[in-house]
Coordinates of C-alpha atoms in Angstrom, one line a residue:
X1 CA 82.0 -108.5 16.2
X2 CA 85.7 -109.2 16.0
X3 CA 87.0 -110.5 19.4
X4 CA 89.7 -112.9 18.3
X5 CA 92.3 -111.1 20.4
X6 CA 90.8 -112.9 23.4
X7 CA 89.6 -116.1 21.8
X8 CA 90.9 -119.1 23.8
X9 CA 92.9 -116.8 26.1
X10 CA 93.1 -117.1 29.9
X11 CA 91.4 -114.5 32.0
X12 CA 91.8 -114.4 35.8
X13 CA 89.5 -112.4 38.0
X14 CA 90.7 -111.7 41.5
X15 CA 87.7 -111.8 43.9
X16 CA 84.2 -113.1 43.5
X17 CA 82.7 -109.6 43.8
X18 CA 79.5 -108.4 42.1
X19 CA 81.4 -106.8 39.1
X20 CA 83.6 -109.8 38.4
X21 CA 80.7 -112.2 38.5
X22 CA 78.7 -109.9 36.3
X23 CA 81.6 -109.8 33.8
X24 CA 81.8 -113.6 33.7
X25 CA 78.1 -113.9 32.9
X26 CA 78.2 -111.1 30.4
X27 CA 81.0 -112.7 28.4
X28 CA 78.8 -115.8 28.0
X29 CA 75.9 -113.6 26.7
X30 CA 77.9 -111.4 24.4
X31 CA 80.7 -113.7 23.0
X32 CA 80.5 -114.0 19.2
X33 CA 79.2 -117.4 18.0
X34 CA 81.8 -119.5 16.3
X35 CA 84.7 -118.2 18.3
X36 CA 86.4 -120.1 21.1
X37 CA 85.5 -118.2 24.3
X38 CA 88.2 -117.1 26.8
X39 CA 88.8 -119.3 29.8
X40 CA 87.8 -117.4 32.9
X41 CA 88.7 -118.4 36.5
X42 CA 87.6 -116.4 39.5
X43 CA 89.9 -116.7 42.6
X44 CA 88.2 -115.7 45.9
X45 CA 90.2 -115.5 49.1
X46 CA 87.1 -116.2 51.3
X47 CA 84.7 -119.1 51.4
X48 CA 81.2 -118.9 49.9
X49 CA 79.8 -118.4 53.4
X50 CA 78.5 -114.9 54.5
X51 CA 81.3 -113.3 56.6
X52 CA 80.3 -112.5 60.3
X53 CA 78.9 -109.0 60.6
X54 CA 77.7 -108.9 57.0
X55 CA 74.4 -110.8 57.4
X56 CA 72.5 -107.5 57.7
X57 CA 74.0 -105.9 54.6
X58 CA 71.4 -105.0 52.0
X59 CA 71.7 -103.2 48.7
X60 CA 69.7 -101.0 46.4
X61 CA 69.3 -101.9 42.7
X62 CA 68.0 -99.2 40.4
X63 CA 65.8 -99.8 37.4
X64 CA 64.7 -96.4 36.2
X65 CA 67.2 -96.1 33.4
X66 CA 69.8 -98.1 31.5
X67 CA 72.6 -97.4 34.1
X68 CA 70.8 -99.3 36.8
X69 CA 71.5 -102.7 38.3
X70 CA 68.1 -104.2 37.3
X71 CA 68.7 -103.2 33.7
X72 CA 72.0 -105.1 33.9
X73 CA 70.3 -108.1 35.6
X74 CA 67.9 -108.3 32.7
X75 CA 70.7 -108.3 30.2
X76 CA 72.6 -110.9 32.2
X77 CA 69.5 -113.2 32.3
X78 CA 69.1 -113.2 36.1
X79 CA 66.4 -110.6 36.5
X80 CA 63.7 -113.1 37.6
X81 CA 66.0 -114.6 40.2
X82 CA 67.0 -111.2 41.5
X83 CA 63.4 -110.0 41.8
X84 CA 62.5 -113.2 43.7
X85 CA 64.8 -112.0 46.5
X86 CA 63.6 -108.4 46.6
X87 CA 62.7 -107.1 50.0
X88 CA 61.2 -103.8 48.7
X89 CA 60.2 -102.4 45.4
X90 CA 57.8 -105.0 43.9
X91 CA 54.0 -104.5 43.9
X92 CA 54.3 -100.8 44.4
X93 CA 55.6 -97.8 42.5
X94 CA 59.0 -96.5 43.4
X95 CA 57.8 -93.3 44.9
X96 CA 59.8 -90.6 46.7
X97 CA 58.4 -87.5 48.4
X98 CA 59.7 -85.1 45.7
X99 CA 60.1 -87.3 42.7
X100 CA 58.6 -90.3 41.1
X101 CA 60.6 -92.8 39.1
X102 CA 59.1 -95.0 36.4
X103 CA 60.6 -98.3 35.4
X104 CA 62.9 -98.4 32.3
X105 CA 61.5 -100.2 29.3
X106 CA 61.2 -103.9 29.9
X107 CA 61.5 -103.7 33.7
X108 CA 58.6 -104.3 36.2
X109 CA 59.9 -101.8 38.8
X110 CA 62.1 -98.8 39.1
X111 CA 64.1 -100.1 42.0
X112 CA 64.4 -102.8 44.7
X113 CA 66.3 -103.6 47.8
X114 CA 68.0 -107.0 48.1
X115 CA 70.2 -108.6 50.7
X116 CA 73.8 -108.6 49.4
X117 CA 74.1 -112.3 50.3
X118 CA 71.1 -113.1 48.1
X119 CA 72.4 -111.1 45.2
X120 CA 75.8 -112.8 45.4
X121 CA 74.1 -116.2 45.6
X122 CA 72.1 -115.5 42.5
X123 CA 75.3 -114.5 40.7
X124 CA 77.4 -117.4 41.9
X125 CA 74.7 -119.9 41.1
X126 CA 74.5 -118.5 37.6
X127 CA 78.3 -118.5 37.1
X128 CA 78.5 -122.1 38.4
X129 CA 80.9 -123.8 40.8
X130 CA 83.4 -124.7 38.1
X131 CA 84.7 -121.2 37.5
X132 CA 85.0 -120.0 41.1
X133 CA 87.9 -121.2 43.3
X134 CA 87.0 -120.4 46.9
X135 CA 89.6 -119.9 49.7
X136 CA 92.2 -119.0 47.1
X137 CA 93.7 -115.5 46.8
X138 CA 95.7 -113.7 44.1
X139 CA 98.5 -112.3 46.3
X140 CA 100.9 -110.9 43.6
X141 CA 101.1 -110.2 39.9
X142 CA 103.8 -109.0 37.6
X143 CA 104.1 -108.4 33.8
X144 CA 106.1 -110.9 31.9
X145 CA 108.3 -110.2 28.9
X146 CA 105.8 -111.9 26.6
X147 CA 103.1 -109.4 27.7
X148 CA 101.2 -111.8 29.9
X149 CA 100.7 -111.5 33.6
X150 CA 102.2 -113.9 36.1
X151 CA 99.9 -114.3 39.1
X152 CA 100.9 -115.7 42.4
X153 CA 98.2 -117.7 44.2
X154 CA 97.8 -118.7 47.8
X155 CA 95.2 -121.0 49.3
X156 CA 94.5 -124.3 51.0
X157 CA 94.3 -126.2 47.7
X158 CA 97.3 -124.7 45.8
X159 CA 100.3 -127.1 45.6
X160 CA 103.6 -125.5 46.3
X161 CA 104.9 -126.3 42.8
X162 CA 101.8 -124.7 41.2
X163 CA 101.6 -121.4 43.1
X164 CA 101.8 -119.3 40.0
X165 CA 99.8 -119.2 36.8
X166 CA 99.9 -117.1 33.6
X167 CA 97.0 -115.2 32.1
X168 CA 96.4 -113.0 29.1
X169 CA 94.1 -110.6 31.1
X170 CA 93.9 -109.9 34.8
X171 CA 90.9 -108.3 36.4
X172 CA 92.0 -107.4 39.9
X173 CA 91.3 -105.4 43.0
X174 CA 94.4 -103.4 44.1
X175 CA 95.6 -103.3 47.6
X176 CA 94.8 -99.7 48.3
X177 CA 92.5 -97.9 50.7
X178 CA 89.6 -95.6 49.7
X179 CA 89.4 -92.1 51.2
X180 CA 87.4 -91.5 54.3
X181 CA 84.2 -89.6 53.5
X182 CA 83.8 -88.0 56.9
X183 CA 81.0 -90.2 58.3
X184 CA 80.9 -93.1 60.7
X185 CA 78.2 -95.7 60.6
X186 CA 77.1 -98.2 63.2
X187 CA 74.4 -100.7 62.4
X188 CA 72.9 -104.2 62.7
X189 CA 70.1 -106.6 62.0
X190 CA 66.9 -106.6 64.1
X191 CA 64.8 -109.8 64.1
X192 CA 61.0 -109.8 64.6
X193 CA 59.6 -113.3 64.5
X194 CA 56.0 -112.0 64.4
X195 CA 56.6 -109.5 61.6
X196 CA 58.3 -106.2 61.1
X197 CA 56.8 -103.2 62.8
X198 CA 55.1 -100.4 60.9
X199 CA 56.0 -98.3 59.0
X200 CA 59.3 -100.1 58.2
X201 CA 57.4 -103.2 57.0
X202 CA 56.4 -101.2 53.8
X203 CA 59.0 -98.4 53.6
X204 CA 62.7 -98.0 53.7
X205 CA 64.6 -94.8 54.1
X206 CA 66.3 -92.4 56.5
X207 CA 65.4 -90.6 59.7
X208 CA 67.1 -87.3 60.0
X209 CA 67.8 -85.5 63.3
X210 CA 66.8 -81.9 63.8
X211 CA 70.0 -80.3 62.5
X212 CA 72.3 -82.4 64.8
X213 CA 74.2 -84.0 61.9
X214 CA 72.9 -87.5 62.5
X215 CA 70.8 -89.9 60.5
X216 CA 69.4 -93.4 60.7
X217 CA 68.8 -95.7 57.8
X218 CA 66.1 -98.3 58.0
X219 CA 65.2 -101.0 55.6
X220 CA 63.5 -104.4 55.6
X221 CA 66.0 -107.2 55.1
X222 CA 63.5 -110.0 54.8
X223 CA 60.0 -110.8 56.1
X224 CA 61.1 -110.9 59.7
X225 CA 64.1 -108.6 60.0
X226 CA 65.2 -105.0 59.6
X227 CA 68.6 -103.6 58.7
X228 CA 69.5 -100.4 60.4
X229 CA 72.5 -98.0 60.5
X230 CA 73.1 -94.8 62.5
X231 CA 75.5 -92.4 60.8
X232 CA 77.1 -89.2 62.1
X233 CA 79.9 -86.8 61.2
X234 CA 83.4 -87.6 62.6
X235 CA 86.6 -85.8 61.8
X236 CA 88.6 -89.0 61.7
X237 CA 87.9 -92.7 61.5
X238 CA 87.0 -94.0 65.0
X239 CA 89.3 -97.0 65.4
X240 CA 89.1 -99.9 65.9
X241 CA 86.4 -100.7 63.3
X242 CA 86.5 -104.4 64.0
X243 CA 84.4 -105.5 67.0
X244 CA 86.3 -107.3 69.7
X245 CA 83.4 -109.5 70.7
X246 CA 79.8 -109.6 71.8
X247 CA 80.4 -107.2 74.7
X248 CA 81.8 -104.6 72.3
X249 CA 78.8 -105.2 69.9
X250 CA 76.3 -104.7 72.7
X251 CA 78.1 -101.5 73.6
X252 CA 77.6 -100.3 70.0
X253 CA 73.9 -101.0 70.3
X254 CA 73.7 -99.1 73.6
X255 CA 75.6 -96.1 72.1
X256 CA 73.2 -96.0 69.2
X257 CA 70.2 -96.0 71.5
X258 CA 71.6 -92.9 73.2
X259 CA 72.6 -91.3 69.8
X260 CA 69.1 -91.9 68.5
X261 CA 67.0 -91.2 71.6
X262 CA 65.1 -88.5 69.8
X263 CA 63.9 -90.8 67.1
X264 CA 60.3 -92.2 67.5
X265 CA 59.3 -95.8 67.6
X266 CA 59.9 -98.2 66.2
X267 CA 63.6 -97.1 66.5
X268 CA 64.2 -98.2 70.1
X269 CA 62.3 -101.5 69.5
X270 CA 64.5 -102.2 66.5
X271 CA 67.6 -101.7 68.5
X272 CA 66.2 -103.9 71.3
X273 CA 65.6 -106.6 68.8
X274 CA 69.1 -106.5 67.4
X275 CA 71.4 -109.6 67.9
X276 CA 74.9 -108.4 68.9
X277 CA 76.4 -111.0 66.5
X278 CA 74.9 -109.0 63.6
X279 CA 76.3 -105.6 64.6
X280 CA 78.9 -103.8 62.5
X281 CA 81.0 -100.6 62.7
X282 CA 82.3 -99.0 59.6
X283 CA 83.7 -95.8 58.1
X284 CA 82.1 -94.4 54.9
X285 CA 84.8 -94.5 52.2
X286 CA 85.1 -93.8 48.5
X287 CA 87.6 -93.2 45.8
X288 CA 87.9 -91.3 42.6
X289 CA 87.7 -93.4 39.4
X290 CA 90.6 -93.5 37.1
X291 CA 91.5 -94.4 33.5
X292 CA 93.6 -97.4 32.8
X293 CA 97.3 -97.5 31.8
X294 CA 97.9 -100.8 29.9
X295 CA 101.7 -100.1 29.8
X296 CA 101.6 -101.7 33.3
X297 CA 100.3 -104.9 31.7
X298 CA 96.9 -106.4 30.6
X299 CA 95.2 -105.5 33.9
X300 CA 91.7 -104.0 34.2
X301 CA 90.1 -102.7 37.4
X302 CA 86.4 -102.9 37.8
X303 CA 83.9 -102.5 40.6
X304 CA 85.2 -101.1 43.9
X305 CA 88.8 -101.5 42.7
X306 CA 88.2 -98.6 40.3
X307 CA 85.4 -96.5 41.8
X308 CA 84.6 -97.5 45.4
X309 CA 81.6 -95.6 46.7
X310 CA 80.2 -95.3 50.2
X311 CA 76.8 -96.8 51.3
X312 CA 75.4 -93.3 50.8
X313 CA 75.6 -93.5 47.1
X314 CA 72.8 -95.9 46.9
X315 CA 74.2 -97.0 43.5
X316 CA 77.3 -99.1 44.2
X317 CA 75.7 -102.5 43.4
X318 CA 74.1 -101.0 40.2
X319 CA 77.5 -99.7 39.1
X320 CA 79.1 -103.1 39.7
X321 CA 76.5 -105.0 37.7
X322 CA 76.5 -102.6 34.9
X323 CA 80.3 -102.3 34.6
X324 CA 80.7 -106.0 34.3
X325 CA 78.3 -105.9 31.4
X326 CA 79.9 -102.8 29.8
X327 CA 83.4 -104.1 30.0
X328 CA 82.4 -107.4 28.4
X329 CA 80.6 -105.6 25.6
X330 CA 83.6 -103.5 24.8
X331 CA 85.9 -106.5 24.8
X332 CA 83.6 -108.3 22.5
X333 CA 83.3 -105.4 20.1
X334 CA 86.8 -104.1 19.9
X335 CA 89.7 -105.3 17.8
X336 CA 92.3 -104.9 20.5
X337 CA 92.5 -104.7 24.3
X338 CA 93.6 -101.0 24.1
X339 CA 90.6 -100.1 22.0
X340 CA 88.2 -101.9 24.4
X341 CA 89.7 -100.4 27.5
X342 CA 89.6 -96.9 26.1
X343 CA 85.9 -97.3 25.2
X344 CA 85.2 -98.8 28.6
X345 CA 86.9 -95.9 30.4
X346 CA 84.9 -93.4 28.3
X347 CA 81.7 -94.9 29.8
X348 CA 82.7 -95.9 33.3
X349 CA 84.7 -92.9 34.5
X350 CA 82.1 -90.2 33.9
X351 CA 79.3 -92.4 35.3
X352 CA 81.3 -93.1 38.5
X353 CA 82.2 -89.4 38.9
X354 CA 78.5 -88.6 38.8
X355 CA 77.6 -91.1 41.4
X356 CA 80.4 -90.1 43.6
X357 CA 79.4 -86.4 43.5
X358 CA 75.8 -87.3 44.3
X359 CA 76.8 -89.5 47.2
X360 CA 78.7 -86.5 48.7
X361 CA 75.6 -84.4 48.3
X362 CA 73.6 -87.1 50.1
X363 CA 76.1 -87.1 53.0
X364 CA 75.9 -83.4 53.3
X365 CA 72.1 -83.3 53.2
X366 CA 71.7 -86.3 55.6
X367 CA 74.1 -84.9 58.2
X368 CA 73.5 -81.2 57.8
X369 CA 73.6 -78.8 60.8
X370 CA 72.8 -75.2 61.3
X371 CA 72.0 -73.1 58.3
X372 CA 72.6 -76.0 55.9
X373 CA 70.0 -78.0 57.7
X374 CA 67.4 -75.2 57.5
X375 CA 68.1 -74.7 53.8
X376 CA 67.7 -78.4 53.0
X377 CA 64.5 -78.6 55.0
X378 CA 63.0 -75.5 53.3
X379 CA 64.0 -76.7 49.8
X380 CA 62.8 -80.3 50.2
X381 CA 60.4 -80.3 53.0
X382 CA 59.5 -83.9 53.7
X383 CA 61.4 -84.9 50.6
X384 CA 64.9 -86.0 49.8
X385 CA 67.8 -85.8 47.4
X386 CA 68.2 -89.5 48.1
X387 CA 66.7 -92.5 46.6
X388 CA 64.6 -93.2 49.6
X389 CA 62.1 -91.5 51.9
X390 CA 63.3 -89.0 54.5
X391 CA 61.6 -88.1 57.7
X392 CA 62.7 -85.0 59.7
X393 CA 62.6 -85.3 63.4
X394 CA 61.5 -82.1 65.2

């Protein structure tokens, strides 16, 4: 492979997200022997601590084909560590009511769930502390006459006379807002010191109301806690999303109890066991993927910066891991940045469009009312279009 156009060059990644960390690991795996590798630095505006309200955030990683996150984890050399943190998916077949998925070649399971903080920890540990600069943000970037990018940094450890740095390639998240997908979600983390109640201890999935346009997602988070989220249609985003304090958080729990009063146990017990400090309120958002324009400079957008998906996609983390690998592979194979980016776009854009379309189908199915609800129920019975079980409440 001919990758000399990046040999010894400086690459800056704005944000220690899943895709950027995956990219960093993939470059190590794929870089041609005998060539000086590029120098990669990741600047992350936050600390390495889990932000408040994100403790109960869990993710799905697919492993039933080569586009899945487990497939990427295997290629990145972190599969065993990822599987060690799985809350669901090991020791049983990945079975859905209307479809069964088998693991892709070389994988032990077709899918798992994992706490986001644990996946991020696996990735940051693999990358190592030397390449990640915590509490340091990329606040601006502009193209220089020499074709490089001048990046402005801000953080506790950036001297005033060294607030800018040049790089040959910038992988960055733009300051834009994804589009509202029409659904609000309120959720939290319930703790059960004596063990998770049945059937959530062995299953994860979604409860659907009887045509009322409301759903509740339930999933084990670890051996003693359950992540949950009630979602419903709303014409506009219900502001404010940020909770003002514990009183506000407790009110969210109370509102969800009322919203989900038709759901059977252990729903109410799960909400009763929820700590207000672990409650969140969010709006489902996503955005259309786009192809790159290198006339703006050597800047590449990966992960949410290019193809943000809502929690209803069930595939966001898999996309992020896979795209870090795919971008690295194209950069290592190509003879120029333009050639690499064109090949990367040809892979990433169609894949993201497919996931986006499917996530909208899941939103429609999970929050159907009237005739649409009856059609979905008749077509799928106790099954689902989604990558998890669905139980209809009469």
